[in-house]
Amino acid sequence: TPFIFTSSHELAVKWHYIRHDFSIDEELLKQYYEIKEDYLQKAAAYTININFLEMSQVMQHCYCLSSEKFTITESLIAGKEETTIIFCKYRRSEEALQQAFPNVKITTFAKSSYGLNLQFYNQIIYFDKTFDYSQRDQSERRIYRTGQTQDCYYHDLSGNVGLDSLIDTNISKKTSLLQEFKKELSQKNSFEVIMDAF
């Protein structure tokens, strides 16, 4: 994970985080549990070493095109096509979203999380989730930056499986940990914080 730059510069706009729960299509949910069970059986039989990241991506990929995600997304972008960015993780998601919403900026975390100035947008929809906190944090800052004149809205689509809950919890804990470091550093100098750790 790369170093995350932070700034104390405060904008006159607010951040709004909104979670949208969805139910995974029955057939895709069945496939999700079959993949999960297959990995766990192979691991128990010692026929594979589980690579958690690989397993979680294969599982997440199987339900990335759940129909309810598109329904929620459609309602969120109605009348806001010009000011909405949709972040996704998989090429399959990206292609389906481009076809469904041709007038909306669709991008992946890998392409657009870092360095772009997108302050003319004020709404991000996270169609797929990522464990990578730096990608999440940097993607949020593509619209919450100098030049932004409107409140920023971040919409998380969360499926009815443990994996999505795990990713949400993981990102939340990383955010809390980062805030604790920032709090410590604001009260002491860097050397004191490091020395207190030993």
XYZ file of C-alpha atoms in Angstrom:
198
model
C 0.000 0.000 0.000
C 1.492 3.336 -0.988
C 1.949 6.206 1.432
C -1.260 8.195 1.734
C -0.777 11.941 1.723
C -3.098 13.834 3.980
C -3.852 17.503 4.183
C -5.383 19.586 6.918
C -7.043 21.751 4.271
C -10.759 21.773 4.989
C -13.272 22.439 2.247
C -16.582 24.211 2.760
C -18.432 21.105 1.558
C -19.447 17.957 3.435
C -18.925 14.227 2.863
C -21.976 11.955 2.938
C -21.599 8.163 3.156
C -24.647 6.087 2.273
C -24.861 2.294 2.307
C -27.306 0.530 -0.007
C -27.963 -3.127 0.806
C -28.888 -5.440 -2.038
C -29.827 -9.086 -2.359
C -27.678 -11.133 -4.687
C -29.583 -12.951 -7.438
C -30.440 -16.474 -6.285
C -28.411 -18.237 -8.992
C -25.360 -16.040 -8.324
C -25.705 -16.565 -4.584
C -25.741 -20.319 -5.138
C -22.582 -19.996 -7.245
C -20.937 -17.870 -4.513
C -21.523 -20.548 -1.875
C -20.354 -23.320 -4.226
C -17.086 -21.469 -4.856
C -16.639 -20.847 -1.141
C -17.332 -24.488 -0.262
C -14.982 -25.725 -2.988
C -12.116 -23.583 -1.664
C -12.758 -24.659 1.919
C -12.951 -28.372 1.034
C -9.702 -28.217 -0.937
C -8.013 -26.359 1.912
C -9.259 -28.904 4.466
C -7.948 -31.740 2.287
C -4.626 -29.898 1.898
C -4.918 -30.008 -1.894
C -4.429 -26.234 -2.111
C -3.002 -23.466 0.000
C -5.691 -20.835 0.299
C -4.773 -17.456 -1.059
C -7.462 -15.388 0.648
C -7.223 -12.477 -1.767
C -7.593 -14.770 -4.771
C -10.489 -16.637 -3.184
C -12.318 -13.450 -2.207
C -11.907 -11.960 -5.685
C -13.230 -15.093 -7.389
C -16.190 -15.113 -4.997
C -16.883 -11.394 -5.440
C -16.528 -11.640 -9.216
C -19.295 -14.262 -9.402
C -21.932 -11.817 -8.089
C -20.561 -8.547 -9.476
C -23.427 -8.302 -11.982
C -26.329 -8.876 -9.575
C -29.435 -7.282 -11.043
C -30.357 -5.358 -7.900
C -27.025 -3.501 -8.072
C -28.095 -2.100 -11.443
C -31.530 -1.138 -10.120
C -30.007 0.764 -7.184
C -27.406 2.393 -9.429
C -30.054 3.501 -11.913
C -32.046 5.195 -9.141
C -28.927 6.940 -7.787
C -27.840 8.407 -11.118
C -31.277 9.538 -12.320
C -30.831 13.195 -13.276
C -27.203 13.149 -12.050
C -25.458 11.449 -14.979
C -23.085 14.380 -15.537
C -21.922 14.532 -11.912
C -21.641 10.816 -11.067
C -18.637 8.491 -11.192
C -19.072 4.745 -10.797
C -16.047 2.853 -9.482
C -15.878 -0.854 -10.169
C -13.248 -3.543 -9.811
C -13.822 -6.026 -12.604
C -13.688 -5.662 -16.374
C -16.995 -7.503 -16.538
C -18.585 -4.864 -14.298
C -17.013 -2.037 -16.260
C -18.313 -3.318 -19.610
C -21.831 -3.986 -18.287
C -21.995 -0.557 -16.634
C -20.800 1.215 -19.787
C -23.534 -0.520 -21.733
C -26.233 0.208 -19.129
C -25.194 3.793 -18.360
C -23.395 5.238 -21.418
C -23.639 8.854 -20.166
C -21.961 8.197 -16.812
C -18.218 8.126 -16.078
C -17.396 4.471 -15.381
C -13.922 3.633 -14.173
C -11.940 1.086 -12.197
C -9.982 1.604 -9.012
C -6.788 0.772 -10.897
C -7.386 3.423 -13.574
C -8.713 6.391 -11.647
C -8.066 6.138 -7.922
C -4.888 8.176 -8.020
C -4.089 11.655 -9.218
C -7.100 12.665 -11.289
C -8.848 15.966 -10.636
C -12.532 15.156 -10.854
C -13.964 17.893 -8.646
C -16.657 18.630 -11.235
C -18.316 15.392 -10.093
C -19.857 15.182 -6.636
C -21.228 11.637 -6.429
C -19.380 8.313 -6.407
C -21.065 4.932 -6.522
C -18.906 2.011 -5.404
C -20.383 -0.728 -7.567
C -17.724 -3.261 -6.507
C -15.772 -3.261 -3.264
C -12.041 -3.280 -2.622
C -10.012 -4.327 0.422
C -7.346 -1.789 -0.584
C -7.777 1.192 1.715
C -5.447 3.412 -0.311
C -7.565 2.876 -3.439
C -10.724 3.678 -1.511
C -9.281 6.751 0.194
C -7.743 8.102 -2.985
C -10.909 7.481 -5.004
C -12.891 9.534 -2.471
C -10.433 12.375 -2.855
C -10.901 12.551 -6.618
C -14.048 14.608 -5.984
C -13.445 16.006 -2.476
C -10.701 18.448 -3.378
C -9.972 22.118 -3.964
C -12.458 23.454 -6.489
C -15.362 21.333 -5.256
C -18.407 23.533 -4.653
C -21.025 20.904 -3.752
C -21.355 18.320 -0.991
C -19.863 14.939 -1.923
C -21.906 11.731 -1.811
C -20.380 8.251 -1.560
C -22.695 5.295 -2.136
C -21.612 1.776 -1.149
C -23.491 -1.182 -2.592
C -23.359 -4.046 -0.078
C -24.529 -7.559 -0.874
C -26.128 -10.026 1.519
C -22.984 -12.139 1.962
C -20.284 -12.224 4.594
C -17.596 -11.131 2.143
C -19.143 -7.691 1.598
C -19.560 -7.248 5.366
C -15.931 -8.266 5.868
C -14.727 -5.704 3.314
C -16.880 -2.966 4.886
C -15.521 -3.781 8.359
C -11.957 -3.954 7.057
C -12.144 -0.510 5.423
C -13.876 0.970 8.474
C -11.153 -0.307 10.824
C -8.403 1.054 8.582
C -10.140 4.431 8.559
C -10.371 4.380 12.361
C -6.708 3.399 12.724
C -5.608 6.170 10.365
C -7.685 8.702 12.323
C -6.017 7.537 15.564
C -2.557 8.059 14.037
C -3.557 11.520 12.834
C -4.925 12.368 16.281
C -1.685 11.246 17.960
C 0.438 13.185 15.485
C -1.627 16.334 15.979
C -0.962 16.202 19.734
C 2.749 15.288 19.623
C 5.605 15.544 17.198
C 6.491 12.533 15.036
C 9.549 11.639 17.117
C 7.489 11.464 20.330
C 4.910 9.193 18.692
C 7.628 6.836 17.445
C 9.440 6.786 20.803
C 6.159 6.139 22.670
C 5.616 3.082 20.472
C 8.819 1.498 21.795
